[in-house]
Coordinates of C-alpha atoms in Angstrom, one line a residue:
M44 CA -33.9 -23.7 11.6
A45 CA -34.5 -20.1 10.7
S46 CA -37.9 -18.8 11.5
V47 CA -40.3 -17.9 8.7
A48 CA -41.8 -14.5 8.7
P49 CA -45.6 -14.4 8.9
P50 CA -47.4 -13.6 5.7
R51 CA -48.4 -10.0 5.2
P52 CA -52.2 -9.5 5.5
A53 CA -54.0 -8.9 2.2
L54 CA -55.4 -5.4 1.6
V55 CA -59.0 -6.8 1.6
D56 CA -58.5 -8.0 5.2
K57 CA -58.6 -4.4 6.4
E58 CA -62.4 -4.4 5.7
H59 CA -63.1 -7.7 7.5
S60 CA -62.4 -9.2 10.9
R61 CA -61.9 -12.9 11.7
S62 CA -63.1 -14.7 14.9
P63 CA -60.3 -16.5 16.8
K64 CA -62.6 -19.5 17.1
D65 CA -63.6 -19.7 13.4
T66 CA -61.2 -18.1 10.9
S67 CA -63.0 -19.6 7.9
K68 CA -65.9 -17.0 8.2
P69 CA -64.6 -13.4 8.2
I70 CA -67.2 -10.8 9.2
C71 CA -67.6 -7.6 7.1
K72 CA -66.9 -4.5 9.2
S73 CA -69.6 -2.5 7.2
C74 CA -72.6 -4.9 7.1
Y75 CA -71.5 -7.5 9.7
R76 CA -72.2 -10.4 7.4
A77 CA -70.1 -13.5 7.5
V78 CA -68.3 -14.4 4.2
L79 CA -67.2 -18.0 3.6
T80 CA -63.5 -18.4 2.7
K81 CA -61.2 -21.3 2.3
G82 CA -57.7 -21.0 3.8
A83 CA -56.0 -17.8 2.9
N84 CA -58.0 -17.3 -0.2
T85 CA -59.5 -13.7 -0.3
S86 CA -61.4 -13.9 -3.6
N87 CA -64.8 -14.2 -1.9
L88 CA -63.9 -11.2 0.3
A89 CA -63.2 -9.1 -2.8
K90 CA -66.4 -10.3 -4.5
H91 CA -68.3 -9.3 -1.4
L92 CA -67.0 -5.8 -1.5
K93 CA -67.7 -5.5 -5.2
D94 CA -71.3 -6.6 -4.8
R95 CA -72.3 -5.1 -1.5
H96 CA -69.9 -2.1 -1.1
P97 CA -68.8 -0.6 -4.5
D98 CA -67.2 2.5 -3.0
L99 CA -65.0 0.4 -0.7
Y100 CA -64.2 -1.9 -3.6
K101 CA -62.8 1.1 -5.7
E102 CA -60.5 2.1 -2.8
F103 CA -59.3 -1.5 -2.5
S104 CA -58.7 -1.7 -6.3
R105 CA -56.6 1.5 -6.3
A106 CA -54.5 0.3 -3.3
L107 CA -54.0 -3.1 -4.9
F108 CA -52.9 -1.5 -8.2
S109 CA -50.4 0.7 -6.4
R110 CA -48.8 -2.2 -4.5
V111 CA -48.5 -4.4 -7.6
M112 CA -46.9 -1.6 -9.7
H113 CA -44.5 -0.8 -6.9
A114 CA -43.3 -4.4 -6.8
R115 CA -42.9 -4.6 -10.5
L116 CA -41.0 -1.3 -10.6
C117 CA -38.6 -2.5 -7.9
A118 CA -38.0 -5.7 -9.8
W119 CA -37.4 -3.8 -13.1
I120 CA -34.9 -1.4 -11.5
G121 CA -33.0 -4.3 -10.0
E122 CA -32.3 -5.6 -13.5
L123 CA -31.0 -2.3 -14.9
P124 CA -27.2 -1.9 -15.5
A125 CA -25.4 0.5 -13.2
V126 CA -24.3 2.8 -16.0
W127 CA -28.0 3.3 -17.0
Y128 CA -28.9 3.9 -13.3
S129 CA -26.7 7.0 -13.2
S130 CA -24.0 7.4 -15.8
N131 CA -22.4 10.4 -14.2
E132 CA -22.3 8.8 -10.8
A133 CA -20.8 5.6 -12.3
K134 CA -18.1 7.6 -14.0
K135 CA -17.2 9.4 -10.7
L136 CA -17.0 6.1 -8.9
K137 CA -14.8 4.6 -11.5
R138 CA -12.5 7.6 -11.4
A139 CA -12.4 7.5 -7.6
V140 CA -11.3 3.9 -7.7
A141 CA -8.6 4.7 -10.3
V142 CA -7.3 7.6 -8.2
Y143 CA -7.3 5.3 -5.1
I144 CA -5.2 2.7 -6.9
S145 CA -2.7 5.3 -8.3
M146 CA -2.2 7.5 -5.2
D147 CA -2.3 4.8 -2.5
Q148 CA -0.2 2.4 -4.6
V149 CA -2.5 -0.6 -4.1
P150 CA -2.6 -3.5 -6.6
V151 CA -5.1 -3.3 -9.3
Y152 CA -6.5 -6.7 -8.3
T153 CA -7.9 -5.0 -5.2
V154 CA -11.0 -4.4 -7.2
E155 CA -11.6 -8.1 -7.4
K156 CA -11.2 -8.7 -3.6
P157 CA -14.5 -9.8 -2.0
R158 CA -14.2 -7.4 0.9
F159 CA -13.5 -4.4 -1.4
K160 CA -16.6 -5.3 -3.4
Q161 CA -18.6 -5.6 -0.2
L162 CA -17.4 -2.2 0.9
L163 CA -18.5 -0.5 -2.4
E164 CA -21.8 -2.4 -2.2
H165 CA -22.5 -0.9 1.2
L166 CA -21.6 2.5 -0.1
N167 CA -23.7 2.2 -3.2
N168 CA -25.4 -1.0 -4.0
R169 CA -26.4 0.3 -7.5
Y170 CA -22.8 0.4 -8.6
A171 CA -21.4 -2.6 -10.5
L172 CA -17.6 -2.6 -10.1
P173 CA -15.8 -3.3 -13.4
S174 CA -13.0 -5.8 -13.7
R175 CA -9.3 -5.2 -13.1
N176 CA -8.7 -5.2 -16.8
F177 CA -11.0 -2.2 -17.2
F178 CA -9.0 -0.1 -14.7
M179 CA -5.6 -1.3 -16.0
Y180 CA -6.3 -0.8 -19.7
T181 CA -9.1 1.9 -19.8
E182 CA -9.6 4.0 -16.7
I183 CA -6.0 4.4 -15.5
P184 CA -4.7 5.2 -19.0
A185 CA -7.4 7.8 -19.4
L186 CA -6.5 9.4 -16.1
Y187 CA -2.8 9.3 -17.1
N188 CA -3.6 11.1 -20.4
E189 CA -5.6 13.8 -18.7
T190 CA -2.9 14.4 -16.1
K191 CA -0.2 14.4 -18.7
E192 CA -2.0 17.0 -20.8
I193 CA -2.3 19.3 -17.7
V194 CA 1.4 18.9 -17.0
M195 CA 2.3 19.5 -20.7
N196 CA 0.3 22.7 -20.7
R197 CA 2.2 24.0 -17.7
L198 CA 5.6 23.0 -19.0
G199 CA 4.8 24.6 -22.3
R200 CA 5.0 28.0 -20.7
K201 CA 8.5 27.4 -19.3
T202 CA 11.5 28.8 -21.1
F203 CA 14.3 27.3 -19.0
Y204 CA 14.5 23.9 -17.3
S205 CA 17.0 21.3 -16.4
C206 CA 16.7 17.5 -16.1
T207 CA 17.9 14.8 -13.8
T208 CA 18.0 11.1 -14.7
D209 CA 19.0 7.9 -13.1
L210 CA 18.8 4.1 -13.7
W211 CA 17.1 1.5 -11.5
T212 CA 16.7 -2.3 -11.6
S213 CA 13.5 -3.7 -10.2
R214 CA 13.0 -7.0 -8.3
A215 CA 11.9 -8.5 -11.6
T216 CA 15.4 -7.5 -13.1
S217 CA 13.8 -4.9 -15.4
T218 CA 15.8 -1.7 -15.9
F219 CA 14.1 1.7 -15.9
M220 CA 15.4 5.2 -16.6
A221 CA 13.6 8.0 -14.7
V222 CA 13.6 11.6 -15.9
T223 CA 12.6 14.7 -13.9
L224 CA 12.5 18.4 -14.9
Q225 CA 13.4 21.3 -12.6
F226 CA 12.5 24.9 -13.3
V227 CA 12.0 28.2 -11.5
T228 CA 8.4 29.6 -11.4
E229 CA 7.4 33.2 -12.1
T230 CA 7.5 33.7 -8.3
W231 CA 11.0 32.3 -8.1
D232 CA 10.0 29.0 -6.5
M233 CA 11.9 25.9 -7.3
Q234 CA 9.7 23.1 -8.7
S235 CA 10.5 19.5 -9.7
W236 CA 8.2 17.4 -11.9
C237 CA 8.5 13.8 -12.8
L238 CA 8.1 12.9 -16.5
G239 CA 8.0 9.2 -15.7
C240 CA 10.2 6.3 -16.4
I241 CA 11.0 4.3 -19.5
G242 CA 12.0 0.7 -19.7
L243 CA 15.4 -0.2 -21.1
N244 CA 15.6 -3.5 -23.0
S245 CA 19.1 -2.9 -24.4
E246 CA 22.6 -2.6 -23.0
H247 CA 23.3 0.5 -20.9
T248 CA 25.7 2.1 -23.4
A249 CA 26.0 5.8 -23.6
E250 CA 24.3 5.9 -27.0
C251 CA 21.4 3.8 -25.8
L252 CA 21.0 6.1 -22.7
R253 CA 21.1 9.2 -25.0
E254 CA 18.4 7.7 -27.2
A255 CA 16.2 6.9 -24.2
L256 CA 16.6 10.4 -22.8
E257 CA 15.6 12.0 -26.1
E258 CA 12.7 9.6 -26.6
M259 CA 11.3 10.6 -23.2
I260 CA 11.8 14.4 -23.5
Q261 CA 11.3 15.0 -27.2
E262 CA 9.0 12.3 -28.5
A263 CA 6.9 11.4 -25.5
W264 CA 6.6 15.0 -24.1
K265 CA 7.2 17.1 -27.2
L266 CA 9.7 19.3 -25.4
D267 CA 13.0 20.8 -26.5
M268 CA 16.0 19.0 -25.0
S269 CA 17.3 20.7 -21.9
Y270 CA 20.8 22.2 -22.1
M271 CA 21.7 20.8 -18.7
A272 CA 21.6 17.3 -17.2
V273 CA 22.5 16.1 -13.7
T274 CA 23.3 12.5 -13.2
D275 CA 25.5 10.3 -11.0
N276 CA 29.2 9.7 -11.6
A277 CA 28.7 6.7 -13.9
S278 CA 30.9 7.0 -17.0
N279 CA 28.1 5.9 -19.4
M280 CA 25.9 8.8 -18.1
S281 CA 28.7 11.3 -18.6
V282 CA 29.3 10.2 -22.2
A283 CA 25.6 10.1 -22.9
A284 CA 25.3 13.8 -21.8
E285 CA 28.3 14.6 -23.9
I286 CA 26.9 12.9 -27.0
A287 CA 23.6 14.8 -26.5
K288 CA 25.6 18.0 -26.2
L289 CA 24.3 18.8 -22.7
V290 CA 26.2 20.6 -20.0
H291 CA 26.7 17.8 -17.5
V292 CA 26.9 18.2 -13.7
R293 CA 27.7 15.1 -11.7
C294 CA 25.6 14.5 -8.6
F295 CA 27.3 16.2 -5.6
A296 CA 25.5 13.9 -3.2
H297 CA 26.9 10.9 -5.0
C298 CA 30.4 12.3 -4.7
L299 CA 29.8 12.7 -0.9
N300 CA 28.6 9.1 -0.7
L301 CA 31.7 7.8 -2.5
A302 CA 34.0 9.8 -0.2
A303 CA 32.1 8.6 2.9
Q304 CA 32.1 4.9 1.8
W305 CA 35.9 5.0 1.2
A306 CA 36.3 6.4 4.7
L307 CA 34.2 3.6 6.2
K308 CA 36.4 1.0 4.4
L309 CA 39.5 2.0 6.4
P310 CA 40.6 -1.0 8.6
T311 CA 40.2 0.8 11.9
V312 CA 36.7 2.1 11.0
S313 CA 35.6 -1.2 9.5
H314 CA 36.6 -3.1 12.6
L315 CA 34.8 -0.6 14.8
L316 CA 31.6 -0.8 12.8
G317 CA 31.7 -4.6 13.0
R318 CA 32.0 -4.6 16.8
V319 CA 29.2 -2.1 17.2
R320 CA 27.1 -3.9 14.7
S321 CA 27.4 -7.2 16.7
I322 CA 26.2 -5.5 19.9
T323 CA 23.2 -3.7 18.3
T324 CA 22.2 -6.9 16.5
F325 CA 22.4 -8.7 19.8
F326 CA 19.9 -6.3 21.4
R327 CA 17.6 -6.2 18.4
K328 CA 17.2 -10.0 18.2
S329 CA 16.0 -10.6 21.8
T330 CA 12.8 -9.1 23.3
I331 CA 14.1 -9.9 26.8
T332 CA 17.4 -8.0 26.2
C333 CA 15.5 -5.1 24.7
H334 CA 13.4 -5.0 27.9
V335 CA 16.5 -5.0 30.1
L336 CA 18.0 -2.1 28.0
H337 CA 14.7 -0.2 28.3
E338 CA 14.8 -0.5 32.1
K339 CA 18.4 0.6 32.3
Q340 CA 17.5 3.7 30.2
K341 CA 14.8 4.6 32.7
L342 CA 17.2 4.2 35.7
L343 CA 20.0 6.3 34.1
G344 CA 17.6 8.9 32.7
L345 CA 18.6 8.4 29.1
P346 CA 16.4 8.9 26.1
E347 CA 14.4 5.8 25.5
H348 CA 15.6 5.2 22.0
K349 CA 16.1 1.9 20.3
L350 CA 19.5 0.9 18.9
M351 CA 20.1 1.2 15.2
T352 CA 22.0 -1.2 12.8
D353 CA 23.7 0.1 9.7
V354 CA 22.9 -0.9 6.1
C355 CA 25.8 -1.5 3.8
T356 CA 24.3 0.5 1.0
R357 CA 23.6 3.6 3.1
W358 CA 26.7 5.2 4.7
N359 CA 24.6 7.6 6.7
S360 CA 23.2 4.6 8.5
A361 CA 26.7 3.9 9.9
H362 CA 26.7 7.5 11.3
D363 CA 23.3 7.0 12.8
M364 CA 24.3 3.7 14.4
L365 CA 27.5 5.1 16.0
E366 CA 25.7 8.2 17.2
R367 CA 22.9 6.2 18.8
F368 CA 25.5 3.8 20.3
V369 CA 27.5 6.5 21.9
E370 CA 24.3 8.1 23.2
Q371 CA 23.1 4.9 24.9
Q372 CA 26.6 3.6 25.9
P373 CA 25.9 3.7 29.7
A374 CA 22.6 1.8 29.4
I375 CA 24.2 -0.7 27.0
W376 CA 27.1 -1.6 29.4
A377 CA 24.7 -1.7 32.3
A378 CA 22.4 -4.1 30.4
L379 CA 25.3 -6.3 29.3
L380 CA 26.7 -6.5 32.9
S381 CA 23.4 -7.4 34.4
A382 CA 23.1 -10.9 35.9
E383 CA 20.4 -12.1 33.4
E384 CA 22.5 -11.0 30.3
Q385 CA 26.1 -11.9 31.3
K386 CA 25.7 -15.5 30.1
N387 CA 24.2 -14.5 26.7
A388 CA 26.7 -11.7 26.1
K389 CA 29.9 -13.5 26.8
D390 CA 30.8 -13.9 23.1
L391 CA 30.4 -10.1 22.3
W392 CA 33.3 -7.9 21.6
T393 CA 33.8 -5.2 24.2
L394 CA 34.8 -1.7 23.2
T395 CA 37.8 0.0 24.8
E396 CA 38.1 3.7 25.5
A397 CA 40.1 4.0 22.3
D398 CA 37.2 2.4 20.3
I399 CA 34.8 4.9 21.9
A400 CA 37.1 7.8 21.0
C401 CA 37.4 6.5 17.5
A402 CA 33.6 6.2 17.2
E403 CA 33.3 9.9 18.3
D404 CA 35.9 10.9 15.7
V405 CA 34.0 9.0 13.0
I406 CA 30.7 10.7 14.0
N407 CA 32.4 14.2 13.9
A408 CA 33.8 13.4 10.5
L409 CA 30.6 12.1 9.0
K410 CA 28.3 14.7 10.5
P411 CA 29.3 17.6 8.0
L412 CA 28.9 15.2 5.1
K413 CA 25.4 14.2 6.3
L414 CA 24.5 17.8 6.7
A415 CA 25.8 18.7 3.3
R416 CA 23.9 15.8 1.8
H417 CA 20.7 16.9 3.5
V418 CA 21.1 20.5 2.2
M419 CA 22.0 19.4 -1.3
S420 CA 19.0 17.1 -1.5
D421 CA 16.5 20.0 -1.1
E422 CA 14.2 20.4 -4.2
K423 CA 12.7 23.7 -3.0
A424 CA 15.8 25.9 -3.1
P425 CA 18.7 26.4 -5.6
T426 CA 21.5 23.8 -4.8
V427 CA 23.9 23.9 -7.8
S428 CA 25.2 27.3 -6.5
I429 CA 26.2 25.6 -3.2
I430 CA 28.7 23.1 -4.8
I431 CA 31.6 25.5 -5.3
A432 CA 31.1 27.0 -1.8
V433 CA 31.4 23.7 0.0
A434 CA 33.6 21.6 -2.3
G435 CA 37.0 23.2 -1.6
D436 CA 38.6 19.8 -1.2
L437 CA 37.1 18.5 -4.4
E438 CA 38.5 21.1 -6.8
K439 CA 40.2 18.6 -9.0
R440 CA 37.1 16.5 -9.4
Y441 CA 35.1 19.5 -10.6
E442 CA 37.9 21.2 -12.5
R443 CA 36.0 21.2 -15.8
E444 CA 32.8 22.6 -14.3
M445 CA 34.6 25.3 -12.2
P446 CA 33.7 28.3 -14.4
F447 CA 30.1 27.4 -14.7
L448 CA 29.7 26.6 -10.9
N449 CA 31.4 29.9 -10.1
M450 CA 28.8 31.7 -12.1
T451 CA 25.9 29.9 -10.5
S452 CA 27.3 30.8 -7.0
A453 CA 27.6 34.5 -8.1
L454 CA 23.9 34.5 -9.2
D455 CA 22.8 33.1 -5.8
P456 CA 22.3 36.0 -3.3
R457 CA 23.9 33.9 -0.5
F458 CA 27.2 33.6 -2.3
K459 CA 27.2 36.5 -4.8
A460 CA 30.3 38.1 -3.1
L461 CA 32.3 34.9 -4.0
P462 CA 34.4 35.1 -0.8
F463 CA 36.1 31.8 -1.5
L464 CA 37.8 33.2 -4.7
E465 CA 40.7 35.5 -5.1
E466 CA 40.1 39.0 -6.5
E467 CA 41.4 38.2 -10.0
N468 CA 39.2 35.1 -10.3
R469 CA 36.2 37.0 -8.8
Q470 CA 36.4 39.7 -11.5
H471 CA 36.8 37.1 -14.2
V472 CA 33.5 35.5 -13.1
Y473 CA 31.7 38.8 -13.1
T474 CA 33.0 39.5 -16.6
K475 CA 31.9 36.1 -17.8
M476 CA 28.5 36.7 -16.3
A477 CA 28.1 40.0 -18.2
M478 CA 29.0 38.3 -21.4
E479 CA 26.6 35.4 -20.8
A480 CA 23.8 37.8 -19.9
S481 CA 24.2 39.9 -23.1
Q482 CA 24.1 36.7 -25.2
T483 CA 20.9 35.4 -23.5
S484 CA 17.7 36.2 -25.4
L485 CA 14.5 37.2 -23.8
A486 CA 12.3 34.8 -25.7
R487 CA 9.4 35.2 -23.3
K488 CA 8.2 38.0 -21.1
V489 CA 8.6 37.2 -17.4
D490 CA 6.6 38.7 -14.6
A491 CA 8.7 41.8 -13.7
C492 CA 7.1 42.4 -10.3
A493 CA 8.0 38.9 -9.0
L494 CA 11.6 39.2 -10.3
E495 CA 12.1 42.7 -8.9
D496 CA 11.8 41.4 -5.3
L497 CA 14.9 39.2 -5.7
F498 CA 16.8 40.3 -8.8
G499 CA 15.4 43.6 -9.7
D500 CA 14.1 42.7 -13.2
S501 CA 13.2 46.2 -14.0
D502 CA 16.8 47.2 -13.6
F503 CA 18.6 44.0 -14.6
P504 CA 16.3 42.0 -17.0
L505 CA 19.2 40.1 -18.6
L506 CA 20.7 39.1 -15.3
S507 CA 17.3 37.9 -14.0
N508 CA 16.9 35.9 -17.2
L509 CA 20.3 34.3 -16.8
A510 CA 19.5 33.6 -13.1
S511 CA 16.3 31.8 -14.0
C512 CA 18.2 29.8 -16.6
T513 CA 21.0 28.6 -14.2
L514 CA 19.4 28.4 -10.7
C515 CA 16.9 25.9 -11.9
I516 CA 19.7 23.3 -12.0
P517 CA 19.9 21.0 -9.0
G518 CA 23.2 20.1 -7.5
T519 CA 22.2 16.5 -7.2
S520 CA 20.2 13.8 -9.0
V521 CA 18.2 13.1 -5.8
A522 CA 15.0 14.0 -7.6
A523 CA 15.4 11.0 -10.0
E524 CA 16.5 8.7 -7.1
R525 CA 13.3 9.6 -5.2
V526 CA 11.3 8.5 -8.2
F527 CA 12.6 5.0 -7.8
S528 CA 11.8 5.0 -4.1
T529 CA 8.2 5.3 -5.2
A530 CA 8.7 2.7 -8.0
G531 CA 9.9 0.2 -5.3
D532 CA 6.6 0.6 -3.6
I533 CA 4.7 0.0 -6.8
I534 CA 6.7 -3.0 -8.1
T535 CA 6.3 -5.2 -5.0
A536 CA 6.6 -9.0 -4.7
K537 CA 2.9 -9.4 -5.6
R538 CA 3.2 -7.0 -8.6
R539 CA 6.6 -7.8 -10.1
A540 CA 5.0 -8.8 -13.4
L541 CA 3.7 -5.2 -14.2
K542 CA 4.6 -4.1 -17.7
P543 CA 6.9 -1.1 -18.1
E544 CA 4.1 1.1 -19.6
H545 CA 1.9 0.4 -16.6
V546 CA 4.7 1.2 -14.2
D547 CA 5.3 4.5 -16.0
Q548 CA 1.6 5.4 -15.7
L549 CA 1.2 4.5 -12.0
L550 CA 4.5 6.2 -11.2
F551 CA 3.6 9.4 -13.1
L552 CA 0.1 9.6 -11.5
H553 CA 1.4 9.1 -8.0
K554 CA 4.0 11.9 -8.5
N555 CA 2.0 14.5 -10.4
M556 CA -1.7 14.2 -9.4
K557 CA -1.0 16.1 -6.2
L558 CA 0.5 19.1 -8.1

């Protein structure tokens, strides 16, 4: 049974003392008279002070009044709503919780979890946390509108920009289209901003995709349609760009992915991957086998890396699996030949010297593709100008875009000499550039000092204007694909019922609040 705290002594007891033998007759400390009381009643003590010691009674009255008012004030404040307590502080706390939900990608129902409420109560017990509906339908939309206004003001000062778009289906079988804008800043830095994603409830025809793209850019963001769009190689995307009268560039990384996946489907390579996959899976499924491999790595002085298994939808994972397998080959064979693992590994395929040589050839073949994919996926540097320089074997695929890509390479200081073209074609590109530059209007004044460092705006204003118009185009649609990597973290198994407009708001805030 919990112990009961002793009662606090009354204020009047300070002027009297009680004998341990007889507590019913307190003695006044001023006149030493005994005052008869009953139990804990102090009325007679107060009357004694009032009759015999008026000055002490006045001090007692003031102290008693102060204690009573303090107790009443505390009780009154405890009944006040949190917003009245401090409206500014309450607004800051609500905004902080909304930012936490958006940036850390936590479910909105977090605000109703007991431990989260307990945490906020410890931080500020005067704050009454609103419900999840308040954050979903009031605070997060308000934060979204404020952030969107900031982004719109910044985009309103941009003359040239391009867009990337891609489609994605969530675990709830809802389809979304993501749109990102790329542009060159006044200091010639590449920037990519996410406009958000829009839910598609219709068939993915070219006309529907064109309408969704225009709805996002023109209606939702009040921007002029970009003259350039970068998408994957899907035919409906190509036709949608054509209907919208946009210059269409197919994602170069997607082309590399298709080429690599076709190579991995070759019978020899496919059989090799299957054998290596069975070995890596064998090691990853057993903690004892992993421990044996770890010990062999130490004995042989090899890097203590774990084996990797490929994923069917990521061709670069096959390259990583083979590269790690060849690196750890001595430790793998030593572990499989050990006494404790020979019985378990008897059903595994063994690789011959020809298989190892084939694995090394596949690694050497895929490595340039992986490097090119990594370079083309950069959002901080011009990438469309690299396509024509590294795509010699894909000339037929890019035959229609060849003149435009040649011009973008000539505008990039890294490839302006066009060493991969013959002299006649090179001069044709330079002539085409001069014609394009003369037809490009200078609608807005650009910072001449920043442009002079790279393109010499003071001497070549038209060329600089043309460069800012073309070099903002990415060579891949990776920016839009990265948007859906974030969307996958938002639409989890516990949040698969999120409405498209809420997904758009949370995705936009996560991508743009850090800008």
